[in-house]
């Protein structure tokens, strides 16, 4: 009698297929649950790094060298300043790379860099560079009209105490990280007691320089689509976009119960930072008497104790934008 064996081989095939399927599922689960090793992802079978290198930071040195810091050792396989290729394929984690030329103060340029790690992973970065000002003069916020009108607009005046260039200095109405708008000053060569007047949200009737007893007042359009914050606000002066705070002022009516009495979050944040860094002490400047024609002015001569006592409110129509301040205070009606 013959035995029936026709089903043996199909069953065997099914068993083999099922085992292969289970093995593949197990491999997928192992790979998907495999934790990052040292913060990086590795191929389970070959131990190969699969994560691209990260550019951690960059900075400009002397306007002719860029410093790059990566998360791991890499080789720079390509770099360009604008459309001009730069030569070299250095390897390392920290690089000082010549740009091939020196950027002018305030000049904007794009630096492109491609890096590759030892596993062949690549990273491409596009970096906007701005030529740094190496001649930053000491300067102060000298006069502010925060409650302007069409005929007497919002203005900020910067007083320079040293000779140098205004290129790249930044004027804001909040901390840089809170600012909706800021003004980057152009490359104007200034001398002691020269001023720059910023028309914050309007176009000046004239850009002609103002001459005052041998000193020059320069006019700059601010380009903001919003006015200054009115009666509760701040004005800050930075050395550059990512630079240090050179000066700042805080002004309020003293009547608001919002945000610690500063009226809004931006002003409160600025006040906290300025007090913590020693750029301001004590009460804010009182803006109760400020109008379109009565403005906040620093006492003549650039008095600077980082307090509200450095300032007064000018009498009606006695602002001196573009000229040295004159002490003609508002004394009430």
PDB file of C-alpha atoms in Angstrom, residues 5-287:
ATOM      1  CA  UNK A   5       3.479  12.103   1.047  1.00  0.00           C
ATOM      2  CA  UNK A   6       2.348  14.836  -1.315  1.00  0.00           C
ATOM      3  CA  UNK A   7       1.735  17.435   1.474  1.00  0.00           C
ATOM      4  CA  UNK A   8       5.096  17.099   3.191  1.00  0.00           C
ATOM      5  CA  UNK A   9       7.056  19.587   1.053  1.00  0.00           C
ATOM      6  CA  UNK A  10       4.424  22.402   0.961  1.00  0.00           C
ATOM      7  CA  UNK A  11       4.202  22.246   4.768  1.00  0.00           C
ATOM      8  CA  UNK A  12       7.971  22.452   4.997  1.00  0.00           C
ATOM      9  CA  UNK A  13       8.023  25.490   2.716  1.00  0.00           C
ATOM     10  CA  UNK A  14       5.416  27.230   4.846  1.00  0.00           C
ATOM     11  CA  UNK A  15       7.453  26.585   7.968  1.00  0.00           C
ATOM     12  CA  UNK A  16      10.595  28.027   6.340  1.00  0.00           C
ATOM     13  CA  UNK A  17       8.716  31.115   5.071  1.00  0.00           C
ATOM     14  CA  UNK A  18       7.167  31.733   8.476  1.00  0.00           C
ATOM     15  CA  UNK A  19      10.553  31.499  10.198  1.00  0.00           C
ATOM     16  CA  UNK A  20      12.064  33.978   7.704  1.00  0.00           C
ATOM     17  CA  UNK A  21       9.112  36.319   8.233  1.00  0.00           C
ATOM     18  CA  UNK A  22       9.467  36.148  12.039  1.00  0.00           C
ATOM     19  CA  UNK A  23      13.208  36.786  11.699  1.00  0.00           C
ATOM     20  CA  UNK A  24      12.630  39.882   9.542  1.00  0.00           C
ATOM     21  CA  UNK A  25      10.047  41.232  11.992  1.00  0.00           C
ATOM     22  CA  UNK A  26      12.462  40.686  14.878  1.00  0.00           C
ATOM     23  CA  UNK A  27      15.238  42.523  13.014  1.00  0.00           C
ATOM     24  CA  UNK A  28      12.951  45.487  12.295  1.00  0.00           C
ATOM     25  CA  UNK A  29      11.891  45.677  15.931  1.00  0.00           C
ATOM     26  CA  UNK A  30      15.495  45.534  17.129  1.00  0.00           C
ATOM     27  CA  UNK A  31      16.616  48.258  14.730  1.00  0.00           C
ATOM     28  CA  UNK A  32      13.675  50.551  15.486  1.00  0.00           C
ATOM     29  CA  UNK A  33      14.180  50.229  19.233  1.00  0.00           C
ATOM     30  CA  UNK A  34      17.958  50.508  19.153  1.00  0.00           C
ATOM     31  CA  UNK A  35      18.859  53.582  21.261  1.00  0.00           C
ATOM     32  CA  UNK A  36      21.171  56.332  20.033  1.00  0.00           C
ATOM     33  CA  UNK A  37      24.739  55.608  21.062  1.00  0.00           C
ATOM     34  CA  UNK A  38      26.461  58.711  22.447  1.00  0.00           C
ATOM     35  CA  UNK A  39      23.664  60.845  21.012  1.00  0.00           C
ATOM     36  CA  UNK A  40      24.117  59.408  17.504  1.00  0.00           C
ATOM     37  CA  UNK A  41      22.329  56.761  15.384  1.00  0.00           C
ATOM     38  CA  UNK A  42      24.221  53.687  14.172  1.00  0.00           C
ATOM     39  CA  UNK A  43      23.495  50.956  11.629  1.00  0.00           C
ATOM     40  CA  UNK A  44      22.666  47.813  13.649  1.00  0.00           C
ATOM     41  CA  UNK A  45      24.549  45.406  11.411  1.00  0.00           C
ATOM     42  CA  UNK A  46      27.558  47.447  10.376  1.00  0.00           C
ATOM     43  CA  UNK A  47      28.001  49.935  13.257  1.00  0.00           C
ATOM     44  CA  UNK A  48      27.945  52.809  10.766  1.00  0.00           C
ATOM     45  CA  UNK A  49      27.153  56.385  11.929  1.00  0.00           C
ATOM     46  CA  UNK A  50      24.055  57.611  10.087  1.00  0.00           C
ATOM     47  CA  UNK A  51      23.684  61.096  11.592  1.00  0.00           C
ATOM     48  CA  UNK A  52      24.938  64.213   9.804  1.00  0.00           C
ATOM     49  CA  UNK A  53      27.441  66.451  11.617  1.00  0.00           C
ATOM     50  CA  UNK A  54      25.992  69.576  13.208  1.00  0.00           C
ATOM     51  CA  UNK A  55      27.420  73.093  12.957  1.00  0.00           C
ATOM     52  CA  UNK A  56      27.183  74.215  16.577  1.00  0.00           C
ATOM     53  CA  UNK A  57      28.325  77.827  16.232  1.00  0.00           C
ATOM     54  CA  UNK A  58      30.079  80.337  14.022  1.00  0.00           C
ATOM     55  CA  UNK A  59      31.622  83.760  14.463  1.00  0.00           C
ATOM     56  CA  UNK A  60      33.468  86.316  12.379  1.00  0.00           C
ATOM     57  CA  UNK A  61      37.047  87.248  13.266  1.00  0.00           C
ATOM     58  CA  UNK A  62      38.635  90.488  12.013  1.00  0.00           C
ATOM     59  CA  UNK A  63      36.170  90.498   9.075  1.00  0.00           C
ATOM     60  CA  UNK A  64      38.476  88.136   7.172  1.00  0.00           C
ATOM     61  CA  UNK A  65      38.252  84.813   9.068  1.00  0.00           C
ATOM     62  CA  UNK A  66      35.231  82.722  10.047  1.00  0.00           C
ATOM     63  CA  UNK A  67      35.343  80.391  13.064  1.00  0.00           C
ATOM     64  CA  UNK A  68      33.240  77.220  12.848  1.00  0.00           C
ATOM     65  CA  UNK A  69      32.583  74.678  15.617  1.00  0.00           C
ATOM     66  CA  UNK A  70      31.140  71.249  14.732  1.00  0.00           C
ATOM     67  CA  UNK A  71      29.663  68.452  16.855  1.00  0.00           C
ATOM     68  CA  UNK A  72      32.337  65.973  15.692  1.00  0.00           C
ATOM     69  CA  UNK A  73      35.453  65.709  13.551  1.00  0.00           C
ATOM     70  CA  UNK A  74      34.657  66.579   9.942  1.00  0.00           C
ATOM     71  CA  UNK A  75      36.380  67.398   6.696  1.00  0.00           C
ATOM     72  CA  UNK A  76      35.393  70.595   4.918  1.00  0.00           C
ATOM     73  CA  UNK A  77      34.741  69.375   1.382  1.00  0.00           C
ATOM     74  CA  UNK A  78      33.427  72.630  -0.086  1.00  0.00           C
ATOM     75  CA  UNK A  79      33.205  76.289   0.905  1.00  0.00           C
ATOM     76  CA  UNK A  80      32.320  79.490  -0.934  1.00  0.00           C
ATOM     77  CA  UNK A  81      31.994  83.173  -0.153  1.00  0.00           C
ATOM     78  CA  UNK A  82      29.108  84.183  -2.355  1.00  0.00           C
ATOM     79  CA  UNK A  83      29.836  82.582  -5.727  1.00  0.00           C
ATOM     80  CA  UNK A  84      33.621  82.443  -5.214  1.00  0.00           C
ATOM     81  CA  UNK A  85      35.014  79.006  -4.229  1.00  0.00           C
ATOM     82  CA  UNK A  86      37.562  78.900  -1.423  1.00  0.00           C
ATOM     83  CA  UNK A  87      40.488  76.468  -1.475  1.00  0.00           C
ATOM     84  CA  UNK A  88      41.194  73.867   1.190  1.00  0.00           C
ATOM     85  CA  UNK A  89      39.852  70.669   2.771  1.00  0.00           C
ATOM     86  CA  UNK A  90      40.830  70.923   6.441  1.00  0.00           C
ATOM     87  CA  UNK A  91      39.813  68.319   9.014  1.00  0.00           C
ATOM     88  CA  UNK A  92      38.878  68.858  12.649  1.00  0.00           C
ATOM     89  CA  UNK A  93      36.133  70.047  15.006  1.00  0.00           C
ATOM     90  CA  UNK A  94      37.032  73.748  15.302  1.00  0.00           C
ATOM     91  CA  UNK A  95      38.081  75.712  12.214  1.00  0.00           C
ATOM     92  CA  UNK A  96      39.482  79.170  11.495  1.00  0.00           C
ATOM     93  CA  UNK A  97      38.848  79.601   7.782  1.00  0.00           C
ATOM     94  CA  UNK A  98      40.119  82.572   5.717  1.00  0.00           C
ATOM     95  CA  UNK A  99      37.393  84.210   3.649  1.00  0.00           C
ATOM     96  CA  UNK A 100      39.776  85.217   0.894  1.00  0.00           C
ATOM     97  CA  UNK A 101      39.178  88.922   1.492  1.00  0.00           C
ATOM     98  CA  UNK A 102      38.196  91.358   4.233  1.00  0.00           C
ATOM     99  CA  UNK A 103      34.549  92.369   4.511  1.00  0.00           C
ATOM    100  CA  UNK A 104      33.809  96.061   4.752  1.00  0.00           C
ATOM    101  CA  UNK A 105      31.998  97.434   7.798  1.00  0.00           C
ATOM    102  CA  UNK A 106      28.337  96.586   7.492  1.00  0.00           C
ATOM    103  CA  UNK A 107      28.861  94.597   4.280  1.00  0.00           C
ATOM    104  CA  UNK A 108      26.605  91.555   3.957  1.00  0.00           C
ATOM    105  CA  UNK A 109      27.894  88.323   2.420  1.00  0.00           C
ATOM    106  CA  UNK A 110      26.794  84.680   2.280  1.00  0.00           C
ATOM    107  CA  UNK A 111      29.206  81.899   3.281  1.00  0.00           C
ATOM    108  CA  UNK A 112      28.416  78.360   2.103  1.00  0.00           C
ATOM    109  CA  UNK A 113      30.105  75.348   3.700  1.00  0.00           C
ATOM    110  CA  UNK A 114      29.737  71.586   3.255  1.00  0.00           C
ATOM    111  CA  UNK A 115      31.290  69.178   5.758  1.00  0.00           C
ATOM    112  CA  UNK A 116      31.618  65.385   5.849  1.00  0.00           C
ATOM    113  CA  UNK A 117      32.271  63.047   8.770  1.00  0.00           C
ATOM    114  CA  UNK A 118      34.253  59.789   8.733  1.00  0.00           C
ATOM    115  CA  UNK A 119      31.107  57.787   7.886  1.00  0.00           C
ATOM    116  CA  UNK A 120      30.369  59.850   4.803  1.00  0.00           C
ATOM    117  CA  UNK A 121      27.478  61.834   6.280  1.00  0.00           C
ATOM    118  CA  UNK A 122      27.394  65.391   4.983  1.00  0.00           C
ATOM    119  CA  UNK A 123      26.089  68.680   6.349  1.00  0.00           C
ATOM    120  CA  UNK A 124      25.513  71.877   4.365  1.00  0.00           C
ATOM    121  CA  UNK A 125      25.191  75.294   5.980  1.00  0.00           C
ATOM    122  CA  UNK A 126      24.397  78.753   4.623  1.00  0.00           C
ATOM    123  CA  UNK A 127      25.652  81.564   6.861  1.00  0.00           C
ATOM    124  CA  UNK A 128      24.854  85.254   6.527  1.00  0.00           C
ATOM    125  CA  UNK A 129      27.853  87.390   7.481  1.00  0.00           C
ATOM    126  CA  UNK A 130      27.922  91.111   8.221  1.00  0.00           C
ATOM    127  CA  UNK A 131      31.242  92.951   8.281  1.00  0.00           C
ATOM    128  CA  UNK A 132      31.909  93.982  11.861  1.00  0.00           C
ATOM    129  CA  UNK A 133      32.693  97.508  12.968  1.00  0.00           C
ATOM    130  CA  UNK A 134      36.180  97.554  14.503  1.00  0.00           C
ATOM    131  CA  UNK A 135      35.883 101.255  15.425  1.00  0.00           C
ATOM    132  CA  UNK A 136      32.820 101.333  17.683  1.00  0.00           C
ATOM    133  CA  UNK A 137      32.658 104.671  19.531  1.00  0.00           C
ATOM    134  CA  UNK A 138      31.155 105.055  22.977  1.00  0.00           C
ATOM    135  CA  UNK A 139      27.595 106.336  22.569  1.00  0.00           C
ATOM    136  CA  UNK A 140      24.445 107.127  24.557  1.00  0.00           C
ATOM    137  CA  UNK A 141      20.712 107.433  23.958  1.00  0.00           C
ATOM    138  CA  UNK A 142      20.320 111.197  24.128  1.00  0.00           C
ATOM    139  CA  UNK A 143      16.759 112.154  23.237  1.00  0.00           C
ATOM    140  CA  UNK A 144      13.537 110.222  22.589  1.00  0.00           C
ATOM    141  CA  UNK A 145      10.148 111.277  21.264  1.00  0.00           C
ATOM    142  CA  UNK A 146       7.959 108.205  21.982  1.00  0.00           C
ATOM    143  CA  UNK A 147       4.542 109.796  21.536  1.00  0.00           C
ATOM    144  CA  UNK A 148       4.866 111.299  18.098  1.00  0.00           C
ATOM    145  CA  UNK A 149       2.404 112.523  15.521  1.00  0.00           C
ATOM    146  CA  UNK A 150       2.571 112.974  11.765  1.00  0.00           C
ATOM    147  CA  UNK A 151       4.011 116.475  12.156  1.00  0.00           C
ATOM    148  CA  UNK A 152       6.198 115.634  15.166  1.00  0.00           C
ATOM    149  CA  UNK A 153       7.174 111.992  14.594  1.00  0.00           C
ATOM    150  CA  UNK A 154       8.725 109.352  16.818  1.00  0.00           C
ATOM    151  CA  UNK A 155      12.480 109.925  16.911  1.00  0.00           C
ATOM    152  CA  UNK A 156      15.515 108.574  18.742  1.00  0.00           C
ATOM    153  CA  UNK A 157      18.770 110.489  18.979  1.00  0.00           C
ATOM    154  CA  UNK A 158      22.136 108.826  19.615  1.00  0.00           C
ATOM    155  CA  UNK A 159      24.971 110.960  21.064  1.00  0.00           C
ATOM    156  CA  UNK A 160      28.543 109.878  20.309  1.00  0.00           C
ATOM    157  CA  UNK A 161      31.261 110.470  22.892  1.00  0.00           C
ATOM    158  CA  UNK A 162      34.216 109.263  20.804  1.00  0.00           C
ATOM    159  CA  UNK A 163      35.412 109.309  17.224  1.00  0.00           C
ATOM    160  CA  UNK A 164      34.646 106.186  15.233  1.00  0.00           C
ATOM    161  CA  UNK A 165      32.100 104.562  12.942  1.00  0.00           C
ATOM    162  CA  UNK A 166      28.411 104.013  13.642  1.00  0.00           C
ATOM    163  CA  UNK A 167      28.325 101.043  11.240  1.00  0.00           C
ATOM    164  CA  UNK A 168      26.357  98.109  12.592  1.00  0.00           C
ATOM    165  CA  UNK A 169      25.177  99.717  15.844  1.00  0.00           C
ATOM    166  CA  UNK A 170      21.635  98.524  16.593  1.00  0.00           C
ATOM    167  CA  UNK A 171      18.796 100.581  18.075  1.00  0.00           C
ATOM    168  CA  UNK A 172      15.679  98.782  19.325  1.00  0.00           C
ATOM    169  CA  UNK A 173      12.612  99.431  21.462  1.00  0.00           C
ATOM    170  CA  UNK A 174      13.052  96.092  23.274  1.00  0.00           C
ATOM    171  CA  UNK A 175      15.604  93.376  23.908  1.00  0.00           C
ATOM    172  CA  UNK A 176      16.860  91.984  20.593  1.00  0.00           C
ATOM    173  CA  UNK A 177      14.991  88.715  21.150  1.00  0.00           C
ATOM    174  CA  UNK A 178      11.728  90.598  21.844  1.00  0.00           C
ATOM    175  CA  UNK A 179      12.085  93.280  19.178  1.00  0.00           C
ATOM    176  CA  UNK A 180       9.653  93.380  16.266  1.00  0.00           C
ATOM    177  CA  UNK A 181      11.868  95.939  14.575  1.00  0.00           C
ATOM    178  CA  UNK A 182      15.366  97.317  14.976  1.00  0.00           C
ATOM    179  CA  UNK A 183      17.517  99.837  13.151  1.00  0.00           C
ATOM    180  CA  UNK A 184      21.059  99.022  12.055  1.00  0.00           C
ATOM    181  CA  UNK A 185      23.002 102.260  11.691  1.00  0.00           C
ATOM    182  CA  UNK A 186      24.991 102.881   8.499  1.00  0.00           C
ATOM    183  CA  UNK A 187      28.713 103.543   8.195  1.00  0.00           C
ATOM    184  CA  UNK A 188      28.810 107.174   9.314  1.00  0.00           C
ATOM    185  CA  UNK A 189      32.116 108.484  10.625  1.00  0.00           C
ATOM    186  CA  UNK A 190      31.353 110.428  13.774  1.00  0.00           C
ATOM    187  CA  UNK A 191      33.324 112.649  16.125  1.00  0.00           C
ATOM    188  CA  UNK A 192      32.710 113.424  19.801  1.00  0.00           C
ATOM    189  CA  UNK A 193      29.295 115.055  20.375  1.00  0.00           C
ATOM    190  CA  UNK A 194      28.032 114.322  16.877  1.00  0.00           C
ATOM    191  CA  UNK A 195      24.538 112.836  16.830  1.00  0.00           C
ATOM    192  CA  UNK A 196      22.421 110.544  14.688  1.00  0.00           C
ATOM    193  CA  UNK A 197      18.647 111.071  14.678  1.00  0.00           C
ATOM    194  CA  UNK A 198      16.509 108.069  13.745  1.00  0.00           C
ATOM    195  CA  UNK A 199      13.038 108.755  12.364  1.00  0.00           C
ATOM    196  CA  UNK A 200      11.596 105.523  13.739  1.00  0.00           C
ATOM    197  CA  UNK A 201       8.487 105.036  11.616  1.00  0.00           C
ATOM    198  CA  UNK A 202       8.474 107.956   9.189  1.00  0.00           C
ATOM    199  CA  UNK A 203      10.443 109.432   6.321  1.00  0.00           C
ATOM    200  CA  UNK A 204      12.321 112.644   7.192  1.00  0.00           C
ATOM    201  CA  UNK A 205      11.506 115.754   5.212  1.00  0.00           C
ATOM    202  CA  UNK A 206      15.244 116.147   4.651  1.00  0.00           C
ATOM    203  CA  UNK A 207      18.376 114.054   5.117  1.00  0.00           C
ATOM    204  CA  UNK A 208      20.595 117.130   5.191  1.00  0.00           C
ATOM    205  CA  UNK A 209      23.093 117.240   8.014  1.00  0.00           C
ATOM    206  CA  UNK A 210      22.436 119.592  10.897  1.00  0.00           C
ATOM    207  CA  UNK A 211      25.413 121.713  11.974  1.00  0.00           C
ATOM    208  CA  UNK A 212      25.563 122.932  15.559  1.00  0.00           C
ATOM    209  CA  UNK A 213      28.639 124.754  16.881  1.00  0.00           C
ATOM    210  CA  UNK A 214      31.022 122.528  14.947  1.00  0.00           C
ATOM    211  CA  UNK A 215      29.124 119.290  15.626  1.00  0.00           C
ATOM    212  CA  UNK A 216      27.160 117.301  13.047  1.00  0.00           C
ATOM    213  CA  UNK A 217      23.682 115.829  13.304  1.00  0.00           C
ATOM    214  CA  UNK A 218      22.982 113.021  10.832  1.00  0.00           C
ATOM    215  CA  UNK A 219      19.498 111.870   9.813  1.00  0.00           C
ATOM    216  CA  UNK A 220      18.532 108.188   9.339  1.00  0.00           C
ATOM    217  CA  UNK A 221      15.203 106.653   8.331  1.00  0.00           C
ATOM    218  CA  UNK A 222      14.206 103.887  10.748  1.00  0.00           C
ATOM    219  CA  UNK A 223      11.850 101.969   8.479  1.00  0.00           C
ATOM    220  CA  UNK A 224       9.488 100.645  11.162  1.00  0.00           C
ATOM    221  CA  UNK A 225       5.856 100.051  10.267  1.00  0.00           C
ATOM    222  CA  UNK A 226       4.864 100.609  13.909  1.00  0.00           C
ATOM    223  CA  UNK A 227       5.328 103.533  16.271  1.00  0.00           C
ATOM    224  CA  UNK A 228       7.321 103.394  19.477  1.00  0.00           C
ATOM    225  CA  UNK A 229       5.424 102.042  22.457  1.00  0.00           C
ATOM    226  CA  UNK A 230       4.155 105.413  23.670  1.00  0.00           C
ATOM    227  CA  UNK A 231       4.108 106.135  27.382  1.00  0.00           C
ATOM    228  CA  UNK A 232       5.492 102.789  28.653  1.00  0.00           C
ATOM    229  CA  UNK A 233       8.574 101.667  26.794  1.00  0.00           C
ATOM    230  CA  UNK A 234      12.300 101.201  26.406  1.00  0.00           C
ATOM    231  CA  UNK A 235      15.051 102.172  23.984  1.00  0.00           C
ATOM    232  CA  UNK A 236      18.233 100.106  23.783  1.00  0.00           C
ATOM    233  CA  UNK A 237      21.519 100.569  21.945  1.00  0.00           C
ATOM    234  CA  UNK A 238      23.626  97.507  21.022  1.00  0.00           C
ATOM    235  CA  UNK A 239      27.142  97.350  19.569  1.00  0.00           C
ATOM    236  CA  UNK A 240      25.853  94.958  16.871  1.00  0.00           C
ATOM    237  CA  UNK A 241      23.140  92.329  16.343  1.00  0.00           C
ATOM    238  CA  UNK A 242      24.863  89.747  18.545  1.00  0.00           C
ATOM    239  CA  UNK A 243      26.876  92.313  20.488  1.00  0.00           C
ATOM    240  CA  UNK A 244      26.772  93.887  23.918  1.00  0.00           C
ATOM    241  CA  UNK A 245      24.301  96.424  25.320  1.00  0.00           C
ATOM    242  CA  UNK A 246      25.907  99.878  25.189  1.00  0.00           C
ATOM    243  CA  UNK A 247      23.072 101.907  26.717  1.00  0.00           C
ATOM    244  CA  UNK A 248      19.378 101.768  27.460  1.00  0.00           C
ATOM    245  CA  UNK A 249      16.542 103.729  29.010  1.00  0.00           C
ATOM    246  CA  UNK A 250      13.182 102.793  30.560  1.00  0.00           C
ATOM    247  CA  UNK A 251      10.200 105.155  30.724  1.00  0.00           C
ATOM    248  CA  UNK A 252       6.714 104.633  32.205  1.00  0.00           C
ATOM    249  CA  UNK A 253       3.845 106.647  33.596  1.00  0.00           C
ATOM    250  CA  UNK A 254       4.113 104.794  36.899  1.00  0.00           C
ATOM    251  CA  UNK A 255       0.343 104.246  36.777  1.00  0.00           C
ATOM    252  CA  UNK A 256       0.067 100.821  35.147  1.00  0.00           C
ATOM    253  CA  UNK A 257      -0.596  97.717  37.230  1.00  0.00           C
ATOM    254  CA  UNK A 258       0.442  95.416  34.385  1.00  0.00           C
ATOM    255  CA  UNK A 259       3.772  93.597  34.118  1.00  0.00           C
ATOM    256  CA  UNK A 260       5.274  94.827  37.359  1.00  0.00           C
ATOM    257  CA  UNK A 261       4.197  98.402  36.663  1.00  0.00           C
ATOM    258  CA  UNK A 262       6.000  98.556  33.293  1.00  0.00           C
ATOM    259  CA  UNK A 263       2.790  98.332  31.273  1.00  0.00           C
ATOM    260  CA  UNK A 264       3.830  95.558  28.862  1.00  0.00           C
ATOM    261  CA  UNK A 265       6.022  92.465  28.715  1.00  0.00           C
ATOM    262  CA  UNK A 266       8.662  93.907  26.368  1.00  0.00           C
ATOM    263  CA  UNK A 267       9.351  96.854  28.651  1.00  0.00           C
ATOM    264  CA  UNK A 268       9.373  94.662  31.751  1.00  0.00           C
ATOM    265  CA  UNK A 269      11.854  92.223  30.161  1.00  0.00           C
ATOM    266  CA  UNK A 270      14.126  95.081  29.114  1.00  0.00           C
ATOM    267  CA  UNK A 271      14.025  96.605  32.593  1.00  0.00           C
ATOM    268  CA  UNK A 272      14.844  93.300  34.299  1.00  0.00           C
ATOM    269  CA  UNK A 273      17.777  92.663  31.968  1.00  0.00           C
ATOM    270  CA  UNK A 274      19.160  96.202  32.240  1.00  0.00           C
ATOM    271  CA  UNK A 275      18.995  96.144  36.032  1.00  0.00           C
ATOM    272  CA  UNK A 276      20.651  92.742  36.154  1.00  0.00           C
ATOM    273  CA  UNK A 277      23.518  93.929  33.915  1.00  0.00           C
ATOM    274  CA  UNK A 278      23.939  97.283  35.661  1.00  0.00           C
ATOM    275  CA  UNK A 279      22.698  99.389  32.740  1.00  0.00           C
ATOM    276  CA  UNK A 280      19.835 100.777  34.811  1.00  0.00           C
ATOM    277  CA  UNK A 281      19.116 101.436  38.479  1.00  0.00           C
ATOM    278  CA  UNK A 282      16.007 102.535  40.318  1.00  0.00           C
ATOM    279  CA  UNK A 283      12.781 103.913  38.911  1.00  0.00           C
ATOM    280  CA  UNK A 284      11.955 104.400  35.265  1.00  0.00           C
ATOM    281  CA  UNK A 285      11.898 107.870  33.703  1.00  0.00           C
ATOM    282  CA  UNK A 286       8.440 109.364  34.278  1.00  0.00           C
ATOM    283  CA  UNK A 287       6.638 109.850  30.972  1.00  0.00           C
TER     284      UNK A 287
END
